[in-house]
CSV table of C-alpha atoms and ligand atoms in Angstrom, one decimal:
chain,number,residue,atom,x,y,z
M,1,UNK,CA,-2.2,-21.8,-6.7
M,2,UNK,CA,-1.8,-22.5,-2.5
M,3,UNK,CA,-1.7,-20.3,0.7
M,4,UNK,CA,1.6,-19.1,0.0
M,5,UNK,CA,1.4,-17.8,-3.6
M,6,UNK,CA,-1.8,-15.9,-2.4
M,7,UNK,CA,-0.8,-14.8,0.6
M,8,UNK,CA,2.2,-13.2,-1.8
M,9,UNK,CA,-0.3,-12.3,-4.1
M,10,UNK,CA,-2.3,-9.9,-1.3
M,11,UNK,CA,1.1,-8.7,-0.3
M,12,UNK,CA,1.4,-7.2,-3.9
M,13,UNK,CA,-1.9,-5.5,-4.1
M,14,UNK,CA,-0.8,-4.4,-0.3
M,15,UNK,CA,2.3,-3.5,-1.0
M,16,UNK,CA,1.4,-1.6,-4.4
M,17,UNK,CA,-2.2,0.3,-3.5
M,18,UNK,CA,0.1,1.8,-0.8
M,19,UNK,CA,2.6,3.2,-3.7
M,20,UNK,CA,-0.1,4.5,-5.2
M,21,UNK,CA,-1.2,6.6,-2.9
M,22,UNK,CA,2.3,8.1,-2.0
M,23,UNK,CA,2.0,5.6,1.7
M,24,UNK,CA,5.0,3.8,3.2
M,25,UNK,CA,3.9,-0.4,2.3
M,26,UNK,CA,5.3,-0.7,5.8
M,27,UNK,CA,2.3,1.3,7.0
M,28,UNK,CA,-0.2,-0.9,5.9
M,29,UNK,CA,0.4,-4.5,8.3
M,30,UNK,CA,-2.1,-7.5,6.7
M,31,UNK,CA,-3.6,-9.2,8.9
M,32,UNK,CA,-4.7,-13.0,7.7
M,33,UNK,CA,-8.6,-13.7,8.7
M,34,UNK,CA,-8.7,-17.7,9.6
M,35,UNK,CA,-11.7,-17.8,10.7
M,36,UNK,CA,-13.7,-21.4,10.4
M,37,UNK,CA,-10.3,-22.6,8.1
M,38,UNK,CA,-7.9,-25.6,9.7
M,39,UNK,CA,-5.1,-24.7,12.0
M,40,UNK,CA,-3.2,-26.7,8.6
M,41,UNK,CA,-4.2,-23.2,6.5
M,42,UNK,CA,-2.7,-20.8,9.1
M,43,UNK,CA,0.3,-22.9,9.5
M,44,UNK,CA,0.9,-22.6,5.3
M,45,UNK,CA,0.5,-19.3,6.1
M,46,UNK,CA,3.0,-18.4,8.5
M,47,UNK,CA,5.4,-20.4,7.3
M,48,UNK,CA,5.0,-17.9,3.9
M,49,UNK,CA,5.2,-15.0,6.2
M,50,UNK,CA,1.9,-13.9,7.7
M,51,UNK,CA,3.0,-12.8,11.6
M,52,UNK,CA,-1.0,-11.5,12.3
M,53,UNK,CA,-3.5,-13.4,12.2
M,54,UNK,CA,-7.2,-12.1,13.4
M,55,UNK,CA,-10.0,-14.8,14.6
M,56,UNK,CA,-13.7,-13.6,15.1
M,57,UNK,CA,-14.6,-16.9,17.5
M,58,UNK,CA,-12.7,-16.9,20.9
M,59,UNK,CA,-13.1,-20.9,21.7
M,60,UNK,CA,-11.7,-22.1,17.4
M,61,UNK,CA,-8.6,-19.1,18.3
M,62,UNK,CA,-8.5,-20.4,21.8
M,63,UNK,CA,-7.9,-23.9,19.9
M,64,UNK,CA,-5.9,-22.7,17.1
M,65,UNK,CA,-2.5,-20.6,19.3
M,66,UNK,CA,-3.0,-23.9,21.5
M,67,UNK,CA,-1.8,-24.9,18.7
M,68,UNK,CA,0.4,-23.0,16.8
M,69,UNK,CA,1.7,-22.0,19.8
M,70,UNK,CA,5.3,-23.2,18.3
M,71,UNK,CA,5.4,-20.3,15.8
M,72,UNK,CA,5.5,-16.6,16.4
M,73,UNK,CA,2.5,-15.1,15.8
M,74,UNK,CA,1.0,-12.0,16.4
M,75,UNK,CA,-3.0,-12.8,17.7
M,76,UNK,CA,-6.3,-9.9,17.0
M,77,UNK,CA,-9.2,-10.4,18.0
M,78,UNK,CA,-12.1,-8.9,15.2
M,79,UNK,CA,-14.9,-11.3,16.2
M,80,UNK,CA,-18.4,-9.7,17.7
M,81,UNK,CA,-17.0,-10.2,22.2
M,82,UNK,CA,-18.9,-11.2,25.0
M,83,UNK,CA,-18.7,-9.0,27.3
M,84,UNK,CA,-18.1,-12.8,29.8
M,85,UNK,CA,-15.8,-13.6,26.9
M,86,UNK,CA,-13.6,-10.7,28.0
M,87,UNK,CA,-10.8,-12.5,30.3
M,88,UNK,CA,-10.0,-15.5,27.6
M,89,UNK,CA,-9.8,-12.5,25.5
M,90,UNK,CA,-7.0,-11.0,27.1
M,91,UNK,CA,-5.2,-13.8,28.2
M,92,UNK,CA,-4.9,-14.3,23.8
M,93,UNK,CA,-4.4,-11.6,21.7
M,94,UNK,CA,-2.7,-8.3,21.2
M,95,UNK,CA,-5.6,-5.9,19.7
M,96,UNK,CA,-9.3,-6.4,20.0
M,97,UNK,CA,-10.7,-4.7,17.1
M,98,UNK,CA,-13.8,-4.6,18.8
M,99,UNK,CA,-14.9,-2.8,21.4
M,100,UNK,CA,-18.6,-1.2,21.0
M,101,UNK,CA,-19.6,-0.6,24.7
M,102,UNK,CA,-17.7,0.6,27.6
M,103,UNK,CA,-19.4,-2.4,29.9
M,104,UNK,CA,-17.3,-4.4,27.1
M,105,UNK,CA,-14.3,-1.6,27.5
M,106,UNK,CA,-15.1,-2.3,31.8
M,107,UNK,CA,-14.6,-5.7,31.3
M,108,UNK,CA,-11.7,-5.9,29.6
M,109,UNK,CA,-9.7,-3.0,31.7
M,110,UNK,CA,-10.6,-5.6,34.7
M,111,UNK,CA,-9.3,-8.3,33.3
M,112,UNK,CA,-6.1,-6.3,32.4
M,113,UNK,CA,-5.8,-5.5,35.3
M,114,UNK,CA,-5.5,-9.1,37.1
M,115,UNK,CA,-3.5,-10.2,34.5
M,116,UNK,CA,-0.8,-7.0,34.7
M,117,UNK,CA,-1.4,-6.2,31.4
M,118,UNK,CA,-1.9,-2.7,29.2
M,119,UNK,CA,-4.6,-4.5,26.6
M,120,UNK,CA,-4.5,-2.6,23.2
M,121,UNK,CA,-7.8,-2.6,21.6
M,122,UNK,CA,-9.9,-0.1,18.7
M,123,UNK,CA,-13.2,0.9,19.1
M,124,UNK,CA,-15.2,-0.4,16.2
M,125,UNK,CA,-17.6,1.8,14.3
M,126,UNK,CA,-21.2,1.1,13.3
M,127,UNK,CA,-19.8,3.2,9.7
M,128,UNK,CA,-22.9,2.7,7.6
M,129,UNK,CA,-25.3,3.3,11.2
M,130,UNK,CA,-26.3,-1.0,9.9
M,131,UNK,CA,-29.0,-2.2,12.3
M,132,UNK,CA,-27.4,-5.7,11.5
M,133,UNK,CA,-24.1,-4.4,12.3
M,134,UNK,CA,-22.2,-4.1,16.4
M,135,UNK,CA,-20.1,-1.5,16.9
M,136,UNK,CA,-20.9,2.5,18.3
M,137,UNK,CA,-22.9,4.8,16.1
M,138,UNK,CA,-19.9,7.4,14.5
M,139,UNK,CA,-21.8,9.9,16.8
M,140,UNK,CA,-20.5,7.8,20.1
M,141,UNK,CA,-17.9,6.9,19.4
M,142,UNK,CA,-15.9,9.9,21.0
M,143,UNK,CA,-17.3,9.6,24.2
M,144,UNK,CA,-16.7,5.3,23.6
M,145,UNK,CA,-13.5,6.3,23.5
M,146,UNK,CA,-13.0,8.4,26.3
M,147,UNK,CA,-13.8,6.5,28.6
M,148,UNK,CA,-11.3,3.9,27.6
M,149,UNK,CA,-8.7,6.1,27.7
M,150,UNK,CA,-10.2,7.1,31.4
M,151,UNK,CA,-9.3,3.0,32.3
M,152,UNK,CA,-5.9,2.1,33.3
M,153,UNK,CA,-5.2,-1.3,31.6
M,154,UNK,CA,-6.7,-1.0,28.1
M,155,UNK,CA,-4.5,1.7,25.6
M,156,UNK,CA,-6.9,2.2,22.6
M,157,UNK,CA,-4.9,2.6,19.2
M,158,UNK,CA,-7.6,4.4,16.7
M,159,UNK,CA,-10.7,2.4,15.0
M,160,UNK,CA,-12.7,-0.4,13.6
M,161,UNK,CA,-14.7,-0.6,10.9
M,162,UNK,CA,-16.8,-3.2,8.2
M,163,UNK,CA,-18.5,-0.3,5.5
M,164,UNK,CA,-22.1,-2.0,4.3
M,165,UNK,CA,-21.5,-5.1,2.3
M,166,UNK,CA,-21.4,-3.7,-2.0
M,167,UNK,CA,-20.4,-6.0,-5.0
M,168,UNK,CA,-18.1,-2.7,-6.1
M,169,UNK,CA,-15.7,-2.1,-3.6
M,170,UNK,CA,-15.7,2.0,-4.7
M,171,UNK,CA,-19.5,1.7,-2.6
M,172,UNK,CA,-17.2,1.4,0.5
M,173,UNK,CA,-14.7,4.6,-0.3
M,174,UNK,CA,-17.0,7.4,1.3
M,175,UNK,CA,-17.4,5.3,5.1
M,176,UNK,CA,-13.8,4.1,5.0
M,177,UNK,CA,-13.1,7.9,4.2
M,178,UNK,CA,-15.3,8.9,7.4
M,179,UNK,CA,-14.0,6.3,9.1
M,180,UNK,CA,-10.0,8.3,9.3
M,181,UNK,CA,-12.0,11.9,9.2
M,182,UNK,CA,-14.0,10.4,12.7
M,183,UNK,CA,-10.3,9.0,14.0
M,184,UNK,CA,-8.3,12.2,12.7
M,185,UNK,CA,-11.6,13.7,14.9
M,186,UNK,CA,-11.3,12.1,17.2
M,187,UNK,CA,-6.6,12.7,18.2
M,188,UNK,CA,-7.4,16.1,18.4
M,189,UNK,CA,-10.6,16.1,20.8
M,190,UNK,CA,-8.5,13.5,23.8
M,191,UNK,CA,-5.5,15.0,22.0
M,192,UNK,CA,-4.2,11.2,21.9
M,193,UNK,CA,-1.8,9.9,18.9
M,194,UNK,CA,-4.9,7.1,17.0
M,195,UNK,CA,-1.9,5.1,15.0
M,196,UNK,CA,-4.2,2.4,13.6
M,197,UNK,CA,-7.1,2.3,11.4
M,198,UNK,CA,-8.6,-1.0,10.8
M,199,UNK,CA,-10.4,-1.5,7.5
M,200,UNK,CA,-10.5,-2.9,4.2
M,201,UNK,CA,-10.9,-6.7,3.4
M,202,UNK,CA,-10.3,-9.5,0.7
M,203,UNK,CA,-12.5,-6.9,-2.3
M,204,UNK,CA,-11.6,-4.1,-1.2
M,205,UNK,CA,-7.5,-3.3,-0.1
M,206,UNK,CA,-7.0,-1.1,-2.5
M,207,UNK,CA,-10.0,1.6,-1.8
M,208,UNK,CA,-9.5,1.0,2.1
M,209,UNK,CA,-5.0,1.4,1.8
M,210,UNK,CA,-5.7,4.8,-0.6
M,211,UNK,CA,-8.3,6.3,2.4
M,212,UNK,CA,-5.4,5.6,5.7
M,213,UNK,CA,-6.3,1.6,6.5
M,214,UNK,CA,-2.9,0.4,8.2
M,215,UNK,CA,-4.8,-2.8,9.3
M,216,UNK,CA,-6.5,-5.0,6.9
M,217,UNK,CA,-7.9,-7.8,7.5
M,218,UNK,CA,-8.1,-10.2,4.6
M,219,UNK,CA,-9.1,-13.7,4.4
M,220,UNK,CA,-10.7,-14.9,1.3
M,221,UNK,CA,-8.1,-13.9,-1.0
M,222,UNK,CA,-5.5,-16.4,1.1
M,223,UNK,CA,-7.2,-18.7,2.0
M,224,UNK,CA,-10.1,-19.1,-0.2
M,225,UNK,CA,-14.1,-19.3,0.4
M,226,UNK,CA,-15.2,-20.4,3.6
M,227,UNK,CA,-17.2,-23.1,3.9
Q,1,PLP,C1,-13.9,-13.1,7.4
Q,1,PLP,C2,-14.0,-10.9,7.8
Q,1,PLP,C3,-12.9,-10.6,7.7
Q,1,PLP,C4,-12.8,-11.5,6.1
Q,1,PLP,O1,-13.0,-10.9,5.1
Q,1,PLP,P1,-12.5,-11.5,3.6
Q,1,PLP,O2,-13.9,-11.2,2.5
Q,1,PLP,O3,-12.9,-13.3,3.8
Q,1,PLP,O4,-11.2,-11.5,3.5
Q,1,PLP,C5,-12.7,-9.5,7.7
Q,1,PLP,N1,-12.7,-8.9,8.7
Q,1,PLP,C6,-14.4,-9.5,9.4
Q,1,PLP,C7,-14.6,-8.6,11.0
Q,1,PLP,C8,-14.3,-10.3,9.5
Q,1,PLP,O5,-14.9,-11.2,10.4
């Protein structure tokens, strides 16, 4: 199977999962995760209908974005973002999924201000409280969100998480539910709309959609194994 076929298959999975839980498939967007895959593979995906591409590494993304400038792609940043890359990130990405500290939020705000942009961001939550993972702790997320709201050049859109790894997609379900509940609590306590939940990957798209995912981040199921 080629990339276009696999993309279509993933889109079918998304559509069926949304319908199965009574959601509108249009409310779940696919972020095709391109990390380590060549520009040519990304071009095939975009030509086959992928509208959003997610990248994890700033330098790699910069090169791919330049090489694919002729296509209309919305680029999302989904990797761990170092503060010293904030300047490049606000110039390249429509949505940054991984804001996990006040310091990073402050840098993004400052750099967005310089170029007259309002940067859309998500707060990344370490929903499984794993030592090895980035993301703000669930207990600190509302405080961070409140501080982000106070920055005039950021617009908080929702939450992102990566649950603990498991071979069984169903194991992720309580973490997805916890992220949704945290989002609901945050939206109520800050009195803002937080429409986006970035959760679900190749193996567990269906489970994430059943728990309210609006952005699913899929790499392997579209592009094959990473080297
Ligand atoms: C690599 C990556 C994905 C995609 O994972 P697959 O299992 O290949 O679909 C999703 N989200 C993040 C943050 C990633 O780094």
